[in-house]
Coordinates of C-alpha atoms and ligand atoms in Angstrom, one line a residue:
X1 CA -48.7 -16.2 -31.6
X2 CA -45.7 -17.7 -32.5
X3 CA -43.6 -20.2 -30.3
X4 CA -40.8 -17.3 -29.7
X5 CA -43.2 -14.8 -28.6
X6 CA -44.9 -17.0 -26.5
X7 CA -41.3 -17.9 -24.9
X8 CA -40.1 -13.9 -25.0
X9 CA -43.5 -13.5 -22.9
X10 CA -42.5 -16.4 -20.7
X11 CA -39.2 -15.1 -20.1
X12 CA -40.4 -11.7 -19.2
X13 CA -42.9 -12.7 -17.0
X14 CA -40.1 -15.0 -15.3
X15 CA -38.0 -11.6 -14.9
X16 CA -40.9 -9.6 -13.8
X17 CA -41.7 -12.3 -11.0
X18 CA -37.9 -12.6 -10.2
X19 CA -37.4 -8.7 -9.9
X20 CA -40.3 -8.3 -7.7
X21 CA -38.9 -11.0 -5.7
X22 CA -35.8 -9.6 -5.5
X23 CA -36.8 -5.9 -5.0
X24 CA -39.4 -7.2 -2.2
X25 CA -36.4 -9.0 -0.8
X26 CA -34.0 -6.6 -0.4
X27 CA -33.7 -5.5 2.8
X28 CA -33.6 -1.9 4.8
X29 CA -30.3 -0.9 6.3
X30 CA -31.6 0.1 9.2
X31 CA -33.0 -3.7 9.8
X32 CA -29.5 -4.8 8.6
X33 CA -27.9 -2.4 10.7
X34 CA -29.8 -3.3 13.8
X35 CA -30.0 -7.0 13.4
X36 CA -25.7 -7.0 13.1
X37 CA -26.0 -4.7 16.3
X38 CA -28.2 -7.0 18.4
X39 CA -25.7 -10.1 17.0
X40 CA -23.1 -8.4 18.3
X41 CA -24.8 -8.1 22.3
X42 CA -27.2 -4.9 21.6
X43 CA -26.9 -1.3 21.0
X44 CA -26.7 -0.4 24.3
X45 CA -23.7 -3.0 24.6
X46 CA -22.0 -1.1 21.6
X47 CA -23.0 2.0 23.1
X48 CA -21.3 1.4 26.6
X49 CA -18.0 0.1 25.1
X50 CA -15.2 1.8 26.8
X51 CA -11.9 0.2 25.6
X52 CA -11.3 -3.6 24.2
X53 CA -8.3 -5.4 24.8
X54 CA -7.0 -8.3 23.1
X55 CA -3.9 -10.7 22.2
X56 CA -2.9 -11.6 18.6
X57 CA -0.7 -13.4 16.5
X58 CA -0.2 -11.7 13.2
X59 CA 1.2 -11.4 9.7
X60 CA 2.1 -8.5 7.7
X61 CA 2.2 -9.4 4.0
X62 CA 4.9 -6.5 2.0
X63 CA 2.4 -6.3 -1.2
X64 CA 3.9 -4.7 -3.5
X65 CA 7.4 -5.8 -2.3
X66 CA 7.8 -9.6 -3.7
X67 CA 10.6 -11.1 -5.7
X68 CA 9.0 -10.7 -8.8
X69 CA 5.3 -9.0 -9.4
X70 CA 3.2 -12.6 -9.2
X71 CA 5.1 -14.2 -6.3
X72 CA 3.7 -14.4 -3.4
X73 CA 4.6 -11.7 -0.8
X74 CA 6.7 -12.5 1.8
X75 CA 5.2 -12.3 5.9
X76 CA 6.7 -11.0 8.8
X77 CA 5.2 -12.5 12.2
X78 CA 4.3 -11.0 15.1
X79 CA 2.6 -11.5 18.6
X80 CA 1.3 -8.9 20.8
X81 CA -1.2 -6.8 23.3
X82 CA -3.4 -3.5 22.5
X83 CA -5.4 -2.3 24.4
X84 CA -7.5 0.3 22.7
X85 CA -9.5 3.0 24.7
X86 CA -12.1 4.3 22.5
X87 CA -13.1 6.8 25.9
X88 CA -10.1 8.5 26.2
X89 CA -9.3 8.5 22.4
X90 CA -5.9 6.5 23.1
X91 CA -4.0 3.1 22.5
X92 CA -1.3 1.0 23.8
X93 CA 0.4 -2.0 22.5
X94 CA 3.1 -4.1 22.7
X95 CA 4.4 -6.1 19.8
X96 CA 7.3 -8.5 19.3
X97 CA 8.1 -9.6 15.8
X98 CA 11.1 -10.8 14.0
X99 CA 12.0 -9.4 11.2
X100 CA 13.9 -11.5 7.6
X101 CA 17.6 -10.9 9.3
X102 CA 16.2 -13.1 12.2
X103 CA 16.8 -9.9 14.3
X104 CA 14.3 -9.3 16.9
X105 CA 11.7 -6.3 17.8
X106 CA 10.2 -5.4 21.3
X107 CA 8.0 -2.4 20.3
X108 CA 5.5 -0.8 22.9
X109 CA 3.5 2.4 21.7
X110 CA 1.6 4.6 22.8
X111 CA -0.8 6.8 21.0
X112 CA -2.7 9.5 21.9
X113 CA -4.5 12.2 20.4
X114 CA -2.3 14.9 20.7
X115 CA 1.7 12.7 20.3
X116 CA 2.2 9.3 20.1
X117 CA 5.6 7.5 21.5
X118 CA 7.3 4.6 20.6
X119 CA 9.9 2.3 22.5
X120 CA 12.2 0.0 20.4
X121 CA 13.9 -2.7 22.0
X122 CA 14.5 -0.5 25.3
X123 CA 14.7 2.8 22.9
X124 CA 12.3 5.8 23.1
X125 CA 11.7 7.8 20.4
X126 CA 8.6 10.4 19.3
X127 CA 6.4 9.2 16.2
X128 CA 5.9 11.3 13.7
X129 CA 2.3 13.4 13.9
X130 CA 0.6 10.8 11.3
X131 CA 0.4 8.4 14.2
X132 CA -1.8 10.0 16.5
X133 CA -3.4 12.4 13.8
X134 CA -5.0 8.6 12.3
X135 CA -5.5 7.8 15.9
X136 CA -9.5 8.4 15.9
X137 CA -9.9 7.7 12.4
X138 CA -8.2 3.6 12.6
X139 CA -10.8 3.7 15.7
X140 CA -13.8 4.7 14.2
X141 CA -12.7 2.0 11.3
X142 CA -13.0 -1.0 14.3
X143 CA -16.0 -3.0 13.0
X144 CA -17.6 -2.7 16.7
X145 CA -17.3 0.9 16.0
X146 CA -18.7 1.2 12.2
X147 CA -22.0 -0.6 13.6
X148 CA -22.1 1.0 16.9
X149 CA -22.3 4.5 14.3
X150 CA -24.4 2.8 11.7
X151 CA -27.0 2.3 14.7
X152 CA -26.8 6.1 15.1
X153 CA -26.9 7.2 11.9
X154 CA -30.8 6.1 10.8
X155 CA -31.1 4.5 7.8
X156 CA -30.4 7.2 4.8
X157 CA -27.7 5.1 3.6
X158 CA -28.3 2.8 0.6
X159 CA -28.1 -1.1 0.4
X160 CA -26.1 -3.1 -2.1
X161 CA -27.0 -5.7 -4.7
X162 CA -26.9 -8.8 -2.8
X163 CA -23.2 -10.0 -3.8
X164 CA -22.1 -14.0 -2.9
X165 CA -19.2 -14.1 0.0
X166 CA -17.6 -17.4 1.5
X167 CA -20.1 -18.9 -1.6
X168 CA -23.6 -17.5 -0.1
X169 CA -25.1 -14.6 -1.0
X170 CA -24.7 -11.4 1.4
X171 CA -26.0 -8.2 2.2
X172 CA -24.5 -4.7 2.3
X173 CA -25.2 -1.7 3.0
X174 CA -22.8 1.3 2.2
X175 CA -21.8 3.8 4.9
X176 CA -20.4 7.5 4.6
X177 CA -18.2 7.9 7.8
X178 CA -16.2 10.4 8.7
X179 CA -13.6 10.5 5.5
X180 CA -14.4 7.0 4.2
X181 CA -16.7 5.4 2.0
X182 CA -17.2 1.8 3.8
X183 CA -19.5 -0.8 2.3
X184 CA -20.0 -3.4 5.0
X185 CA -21.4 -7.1 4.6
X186 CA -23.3 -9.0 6.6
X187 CA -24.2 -12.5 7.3
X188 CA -27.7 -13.6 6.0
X189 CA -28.1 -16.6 8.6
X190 CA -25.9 -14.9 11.9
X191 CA -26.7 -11.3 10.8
X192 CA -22.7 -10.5 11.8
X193 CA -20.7 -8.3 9.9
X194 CA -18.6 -10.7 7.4
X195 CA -16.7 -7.8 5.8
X196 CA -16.0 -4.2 4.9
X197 CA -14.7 -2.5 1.8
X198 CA -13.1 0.7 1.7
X199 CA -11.4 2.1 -2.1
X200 CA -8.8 4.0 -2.1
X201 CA -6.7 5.6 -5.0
X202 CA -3.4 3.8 -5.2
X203 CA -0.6 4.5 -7.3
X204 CA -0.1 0.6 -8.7
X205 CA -3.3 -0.8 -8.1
X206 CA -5.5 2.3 -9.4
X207 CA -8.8 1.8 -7.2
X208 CA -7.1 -0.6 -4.3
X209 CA -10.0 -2.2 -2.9
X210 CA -9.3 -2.9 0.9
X211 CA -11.4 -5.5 2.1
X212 CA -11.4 -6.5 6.3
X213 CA -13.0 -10.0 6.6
X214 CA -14.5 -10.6 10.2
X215 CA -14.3 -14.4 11.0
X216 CA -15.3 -16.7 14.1
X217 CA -17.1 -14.4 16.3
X218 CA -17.1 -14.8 20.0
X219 CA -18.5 -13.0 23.4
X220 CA -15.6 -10.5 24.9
X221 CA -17.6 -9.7 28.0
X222 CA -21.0 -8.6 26.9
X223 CA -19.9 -7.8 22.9
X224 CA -19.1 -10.3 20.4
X225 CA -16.0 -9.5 18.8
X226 CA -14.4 -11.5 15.5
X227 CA -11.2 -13.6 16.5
X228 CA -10.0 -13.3 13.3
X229 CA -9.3 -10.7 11.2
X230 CA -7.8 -10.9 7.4
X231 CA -7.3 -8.0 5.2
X232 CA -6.5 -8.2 1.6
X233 CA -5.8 -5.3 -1.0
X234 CA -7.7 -6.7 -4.6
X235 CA -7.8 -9.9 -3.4
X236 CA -4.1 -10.1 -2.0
X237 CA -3.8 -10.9 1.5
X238 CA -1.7 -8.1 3.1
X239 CA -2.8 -9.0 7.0
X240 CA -3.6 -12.2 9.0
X241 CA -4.5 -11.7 12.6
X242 CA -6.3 -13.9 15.0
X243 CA -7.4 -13.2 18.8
X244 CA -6.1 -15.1 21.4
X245 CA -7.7 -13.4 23.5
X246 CA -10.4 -10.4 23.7
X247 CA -12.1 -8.5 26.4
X248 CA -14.3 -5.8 26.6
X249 CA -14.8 -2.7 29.7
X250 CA -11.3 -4.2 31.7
X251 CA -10.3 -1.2 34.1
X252 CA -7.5 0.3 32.6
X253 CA -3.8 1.3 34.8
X254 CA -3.6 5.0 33.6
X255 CA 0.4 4.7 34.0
X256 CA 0.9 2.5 31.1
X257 CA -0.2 5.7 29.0
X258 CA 1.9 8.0 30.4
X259 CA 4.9 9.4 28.2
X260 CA 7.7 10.6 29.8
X261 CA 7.9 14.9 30.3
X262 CA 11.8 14.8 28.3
X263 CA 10.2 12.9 25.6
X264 CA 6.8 15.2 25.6
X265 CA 9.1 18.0 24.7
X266 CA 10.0 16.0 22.0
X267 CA 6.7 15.6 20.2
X268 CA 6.9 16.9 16.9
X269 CA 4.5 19.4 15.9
X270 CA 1.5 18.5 13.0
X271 CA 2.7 20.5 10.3
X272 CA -0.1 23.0 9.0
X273 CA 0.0 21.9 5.4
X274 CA 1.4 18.9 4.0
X275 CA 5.0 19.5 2.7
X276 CA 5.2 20.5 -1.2
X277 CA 6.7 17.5 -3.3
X278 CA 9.8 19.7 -4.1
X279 CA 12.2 17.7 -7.0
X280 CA 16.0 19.1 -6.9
X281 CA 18.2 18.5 -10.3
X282 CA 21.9 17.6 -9.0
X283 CA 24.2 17.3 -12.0
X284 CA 26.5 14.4 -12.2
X285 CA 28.4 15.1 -15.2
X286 CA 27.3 16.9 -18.3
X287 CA 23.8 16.5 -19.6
X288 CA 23.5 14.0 -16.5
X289 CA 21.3 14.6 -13.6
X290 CA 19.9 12.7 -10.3
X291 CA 16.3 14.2 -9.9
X292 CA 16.7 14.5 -5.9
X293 CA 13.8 14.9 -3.4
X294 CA 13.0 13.3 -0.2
X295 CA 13.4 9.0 -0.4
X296 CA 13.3 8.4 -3.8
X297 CA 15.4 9.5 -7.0
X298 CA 15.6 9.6 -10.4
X299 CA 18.4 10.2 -13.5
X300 CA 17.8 11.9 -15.6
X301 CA 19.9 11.9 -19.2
X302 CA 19.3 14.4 -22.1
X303 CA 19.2 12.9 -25.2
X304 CA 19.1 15.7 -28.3
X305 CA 16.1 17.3 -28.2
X306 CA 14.3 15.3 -25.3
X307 CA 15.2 13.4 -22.4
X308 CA 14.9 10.4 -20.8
X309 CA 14.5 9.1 -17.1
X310 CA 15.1 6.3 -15.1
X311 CA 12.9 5.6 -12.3
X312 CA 8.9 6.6 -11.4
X313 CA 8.9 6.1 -7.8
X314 CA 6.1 7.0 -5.3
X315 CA 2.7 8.2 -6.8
X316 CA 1.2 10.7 -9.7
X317 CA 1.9 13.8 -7.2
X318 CA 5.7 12.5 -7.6
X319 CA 5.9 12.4 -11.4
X320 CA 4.1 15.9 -11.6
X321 CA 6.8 17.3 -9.2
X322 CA 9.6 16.0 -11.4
X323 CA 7.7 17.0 -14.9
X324 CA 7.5 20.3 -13.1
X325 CA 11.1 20.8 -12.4
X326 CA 12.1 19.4 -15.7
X327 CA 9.8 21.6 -17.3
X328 CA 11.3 25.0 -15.9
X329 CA 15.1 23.6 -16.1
X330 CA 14.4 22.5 -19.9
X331 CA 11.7 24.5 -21.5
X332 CA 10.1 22.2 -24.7
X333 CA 12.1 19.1 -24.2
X334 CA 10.0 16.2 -24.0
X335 CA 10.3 13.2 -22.0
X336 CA 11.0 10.4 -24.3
X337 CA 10.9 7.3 -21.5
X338 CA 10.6 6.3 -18.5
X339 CA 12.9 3.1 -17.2
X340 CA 11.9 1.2 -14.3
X341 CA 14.2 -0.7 -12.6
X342 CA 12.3 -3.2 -10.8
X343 CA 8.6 -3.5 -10.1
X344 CA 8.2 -3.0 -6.3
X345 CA 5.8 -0.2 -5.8
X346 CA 7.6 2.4 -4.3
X347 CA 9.7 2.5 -7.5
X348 CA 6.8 2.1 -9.8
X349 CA 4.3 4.0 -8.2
X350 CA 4.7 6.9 -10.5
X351 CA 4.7 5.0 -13.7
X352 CA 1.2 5.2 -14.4
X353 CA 1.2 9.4 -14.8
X354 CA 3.8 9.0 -16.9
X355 CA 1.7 6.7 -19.1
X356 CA -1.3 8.9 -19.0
X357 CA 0.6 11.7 -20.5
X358 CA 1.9 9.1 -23.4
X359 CA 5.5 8.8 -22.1
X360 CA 6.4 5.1 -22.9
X361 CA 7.7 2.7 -20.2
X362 CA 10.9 0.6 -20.6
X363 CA 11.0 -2.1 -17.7
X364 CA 13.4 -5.5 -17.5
X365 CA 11.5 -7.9 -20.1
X366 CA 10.0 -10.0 -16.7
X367 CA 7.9 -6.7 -15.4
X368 CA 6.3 -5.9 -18.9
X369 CA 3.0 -7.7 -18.3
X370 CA 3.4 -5.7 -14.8
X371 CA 3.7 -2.6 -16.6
X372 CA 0.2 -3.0 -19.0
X373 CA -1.7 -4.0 -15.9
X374 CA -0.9 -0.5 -14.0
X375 CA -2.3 1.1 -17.3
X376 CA -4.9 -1.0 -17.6
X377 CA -6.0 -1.0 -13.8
X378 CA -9.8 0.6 -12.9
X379 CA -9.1 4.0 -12.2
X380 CA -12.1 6.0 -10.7
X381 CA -10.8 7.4 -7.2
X382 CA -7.9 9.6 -9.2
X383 CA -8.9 9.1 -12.9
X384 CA -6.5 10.1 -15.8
X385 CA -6.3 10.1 -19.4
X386 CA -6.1 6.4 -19.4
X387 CA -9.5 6.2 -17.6
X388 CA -10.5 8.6 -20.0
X389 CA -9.7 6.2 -23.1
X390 CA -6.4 7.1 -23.8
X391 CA -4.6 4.1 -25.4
X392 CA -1.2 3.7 -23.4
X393 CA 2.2 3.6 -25.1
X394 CA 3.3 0.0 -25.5
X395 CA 5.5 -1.1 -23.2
X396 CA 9.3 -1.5 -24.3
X397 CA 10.9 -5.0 -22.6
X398 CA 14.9 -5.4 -22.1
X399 CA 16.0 -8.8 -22.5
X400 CA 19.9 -9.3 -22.9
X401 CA 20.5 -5.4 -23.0
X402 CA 19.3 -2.3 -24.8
X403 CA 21.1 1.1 -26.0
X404 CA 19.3 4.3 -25.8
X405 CA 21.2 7.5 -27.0
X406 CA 24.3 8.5 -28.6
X407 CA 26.8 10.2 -27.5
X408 CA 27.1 11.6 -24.7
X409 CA 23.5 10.8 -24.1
X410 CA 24.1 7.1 -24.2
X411 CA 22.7 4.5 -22.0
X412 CA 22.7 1.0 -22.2
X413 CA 20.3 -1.3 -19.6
X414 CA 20.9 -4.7 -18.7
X415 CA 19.3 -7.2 -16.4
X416 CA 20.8 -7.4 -13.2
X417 CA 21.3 -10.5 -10.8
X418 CA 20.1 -9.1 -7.4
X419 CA 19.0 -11.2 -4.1
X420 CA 16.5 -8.4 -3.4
X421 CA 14.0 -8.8 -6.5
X422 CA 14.1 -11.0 -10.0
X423 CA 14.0 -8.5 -12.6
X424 CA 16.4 -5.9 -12.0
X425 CA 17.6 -3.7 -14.7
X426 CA 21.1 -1.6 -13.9
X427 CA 21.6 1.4 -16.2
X428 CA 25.3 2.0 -17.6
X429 CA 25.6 5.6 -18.8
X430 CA 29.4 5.7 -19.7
X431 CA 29.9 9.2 -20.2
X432 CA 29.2 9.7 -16.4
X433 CA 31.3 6.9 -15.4
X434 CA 28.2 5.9 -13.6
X435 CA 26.2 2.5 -13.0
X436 CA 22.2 3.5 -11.7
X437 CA 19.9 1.0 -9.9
X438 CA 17.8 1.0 -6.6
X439 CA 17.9 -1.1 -3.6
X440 CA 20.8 -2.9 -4.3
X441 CA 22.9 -0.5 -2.5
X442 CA 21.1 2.1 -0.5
X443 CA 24.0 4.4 0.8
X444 CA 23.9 6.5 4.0
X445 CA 26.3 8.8 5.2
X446 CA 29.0 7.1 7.7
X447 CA 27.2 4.0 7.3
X448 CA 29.1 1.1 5.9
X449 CA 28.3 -0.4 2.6
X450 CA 26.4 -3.7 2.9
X451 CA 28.9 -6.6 1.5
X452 CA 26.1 -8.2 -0.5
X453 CA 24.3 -5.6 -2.7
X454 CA 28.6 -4.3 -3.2
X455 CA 29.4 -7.7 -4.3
X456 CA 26.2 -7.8 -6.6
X457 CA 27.3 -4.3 -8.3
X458 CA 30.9 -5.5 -8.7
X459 CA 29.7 -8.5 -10.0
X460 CA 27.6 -6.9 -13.0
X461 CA 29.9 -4.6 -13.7
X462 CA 32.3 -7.5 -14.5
X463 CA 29.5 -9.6 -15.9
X464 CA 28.3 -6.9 -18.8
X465 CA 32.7 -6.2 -19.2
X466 CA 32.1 -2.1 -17.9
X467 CA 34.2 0.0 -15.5
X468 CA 32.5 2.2 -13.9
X469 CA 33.6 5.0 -11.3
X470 CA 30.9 5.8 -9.5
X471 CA 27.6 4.5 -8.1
X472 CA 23.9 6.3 -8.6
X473 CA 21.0 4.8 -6.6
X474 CA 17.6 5.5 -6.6
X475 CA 18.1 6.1 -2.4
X476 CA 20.7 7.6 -0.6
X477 CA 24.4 8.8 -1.1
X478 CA 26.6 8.8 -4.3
X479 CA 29.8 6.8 -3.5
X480 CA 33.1 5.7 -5.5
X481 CA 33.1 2.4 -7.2
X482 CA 36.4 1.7 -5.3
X483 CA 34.4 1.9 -1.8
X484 CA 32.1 -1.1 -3.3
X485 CA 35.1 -3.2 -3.9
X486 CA 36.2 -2.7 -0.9
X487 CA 33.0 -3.3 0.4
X488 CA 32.5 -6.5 -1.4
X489 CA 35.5 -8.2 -0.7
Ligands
ZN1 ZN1 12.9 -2.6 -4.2

């Protein structure tokens, strides 16, 4: 025998001892399941839990809103009360918080499951039927609530590969409940849940992976509850909360539910079906269109025998409803590009379909390498051609400016100085008269213009020596260029 068969023996009989180990070591969920349950204070403690109510201070991280796509994203703090009554299927909560204009908020909601109000800073006013539709779903997704189900469930569902957490190894087990997929972590020395993982298809991220780490456990009156609670989206912190306070089975006053009869009438209905993405072509001048529909807006410019767009906003539903429309208004002409004017993820969350179909992307030269990672994310909830193997189109960058078209057709892009993000392009297309960006300006109807994102327009227009006549965003209203000097001034 030679000395490396003798070692490939040694090694497999290492492998064979380590698998056994590890396959011997691998625990049931059910004893997972019920060991987290009786850390916690016992099934029967989960099982009599009526409502919890608890104090926080927290931070709400704007992923997908930061000044340029690697900063980091910027918080707005809050403090407040919920109580949350898992009995009657119903929450209240009162949250003050103070937003980046120093203004502040005094909200108090309450959901239930049929309407849910709101009252800001004195104000009532009906939430839309997505707030108390998600009602029993956010509840069910409360980690005292996944285990109090797990213990339920029996123990069909399959354990993880160990995975290392906080830098020791952990155990999970993953759970099908309700709707969601949650893989849940737990502790090997306390037994307590240290995490959950739900994936979700997002438009930017591709698979977003939203994990809900459970820290520094304490008694709340018979269940242990965490007093802190961080949630991050692949790896990015969106929320930090911690418990000031947390108490379990407190009798509840019924009147701080109640909604008042004139606002009951107010309750908007749920609608049957979700609206239909519908994508409206308003011309500005010839071969010149805004793609209109709901928040967000594109232009779109024909250019010979194809045509090019500025702005994928939202998600792949989006770009398909705006292919769609172009499709019937111009049978046969392709769609040559795509420009982006900034990376924030309501304007870029459409991108990606345009990718997959092998329309190239033309963003400010900053948001290129943000521009290969949405092609290159993981893509498995919603896959595409990309997932598939499809190489994507490369990526065009603007540095100083760029000229697309001829003609009538003709655009030219150039960076664009902007206190709300770094790496701004504003799109010049002369035969409109018209300058396009979004954000800077967002224009409503008998609103005044805001003096700072005027004074930025006027200011590029003078910078790149253009003068336009009107102004195109990507939100809202089209308005004169004279109404931004005047604004601006
Ligand atoms: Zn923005």
């Amino acid at each position: 025998m030679t000395h490396r068969s003798r070692l490939q023996i040694a090694i497999t009989f290492i492998l064979g001892i380590a698998a056994t180990e590890l396959s011997a070591q691998r625990p049931k969920a059910a004893d997972l399941i019920a060991r987290a349950a009786h850390a916690m204070g016992g099934a029967a403690a989960l099982d009599s839990l009526r409502n919890k109510t608890v104090e926080f201070n927290t931070v709400v991280y704007a992923v997908g809103q930061e000044e340029t796509h690697l900063s980091p994203a910027r918080a707005t703090f809050s403090f407040g009360r919920t109580l949350t009554d898992y009995a009657g299927v119903r929450q209240m909560g009162t949250t003050e918080s103070r937003a980046v204009t120093g203004a502040t908020a005094r909200l108090r909601r309450v959901t239930l499951s049929t309407m849910s109000m709101v009252e800001t800073n004195g104000a009532l006013q009906m939430d839309g039927p997505n707030v108390s539709l998600g009602l029993g779903r956010a509840q069910s997704l409360q980690i005292e609530q996944i285990v109090r189900a797990a213990v339920h469930h029996g123990s069909g569902w399959p354990v993880l590969a160990p995975r290392t957490l906080r830098g020791e190894l952990a155990d999970g087990v993953q759970m099908l409940l309700g709707p969601d997929t949650v893989s849940v972590w737990f502790d090997r020395t306390s037994a307590l849940p240290l995490a959950s993982e739900i994936v979700t298809e997002d438009g930017v991220f591709g698979d977003r992976r939203t994990t809900t780490w459970y820290t520094r456990w304490q008694d709340a009156g018979g269940v242990k509850l965490p007093r802190q609670i961080d949630v991050d989206y692949n790896g990015r912190p969106q929320t930090h909360t911690v418990l000031t306070s947390a108490a379990v089975n407190q009798p509840i006053e019924q009147a701080q539910f109640a909604i008042p009869d004139s606002m009951v009438a107010r309750a908007p209905r749920p609608p049957a079906a979700p609206p239909a993405l519908t994508v409206t072509l308003v011309s500005l001048s010839p071969g010149i269109w805004r793609a209109e529909g709901g928040t967000h807006h594109s232009l779109v410019v024909e250019q010979g025998t194809g045509l090019l767009l500025v702005e994928g906003p939202q998600s792949a539903a989006r770009t398909a409803a705006v292919l769609d429309t172009l499709r019937s208004r111009f049978s046969g002409r392709p769609v040559t590009g795509v420009v982006m004017t900034h990376h924030h993820h309501d304007h870029s969350g459409g991108i990606r379909a345009y990718q997959a179909r092998g329309i190239r992307v033309i963003a400010h030269h900053r948001n290129v390498d943000f521009v290969k990672g949405i092609a290159a994310a993981r893509k498995t909830k919603a896959p595409d051609a990309l997932s598939r193997g499809r190489p994507a189109p490369p990526a065009v960058g603007v540095r100083d400016s760029l000229v697309l078209g001829s003609g009538a057709g003709r655009v030219v892009l150039y960076p664009m100085a902007s206190a709300h993000v770094e790496g701004l392009l504003g799109v010049w297309v002369p035969s409109a008269g018209a300058v396009f960006t979004s954000d800077v300006v967002n224009p409503a109807a008998n609103q005044p213009l805001p003096r700072l994102g005027s004074s930025e327009l006027v200011a590029f227009a003078r910078a790149v020596g253009i003068a336009p006549a009107k102004y195109v965003g990507g939100h809202g209203t089209l308005v004169d260029w004279p109404a931004l000097e005047a604004a601006a001034r």
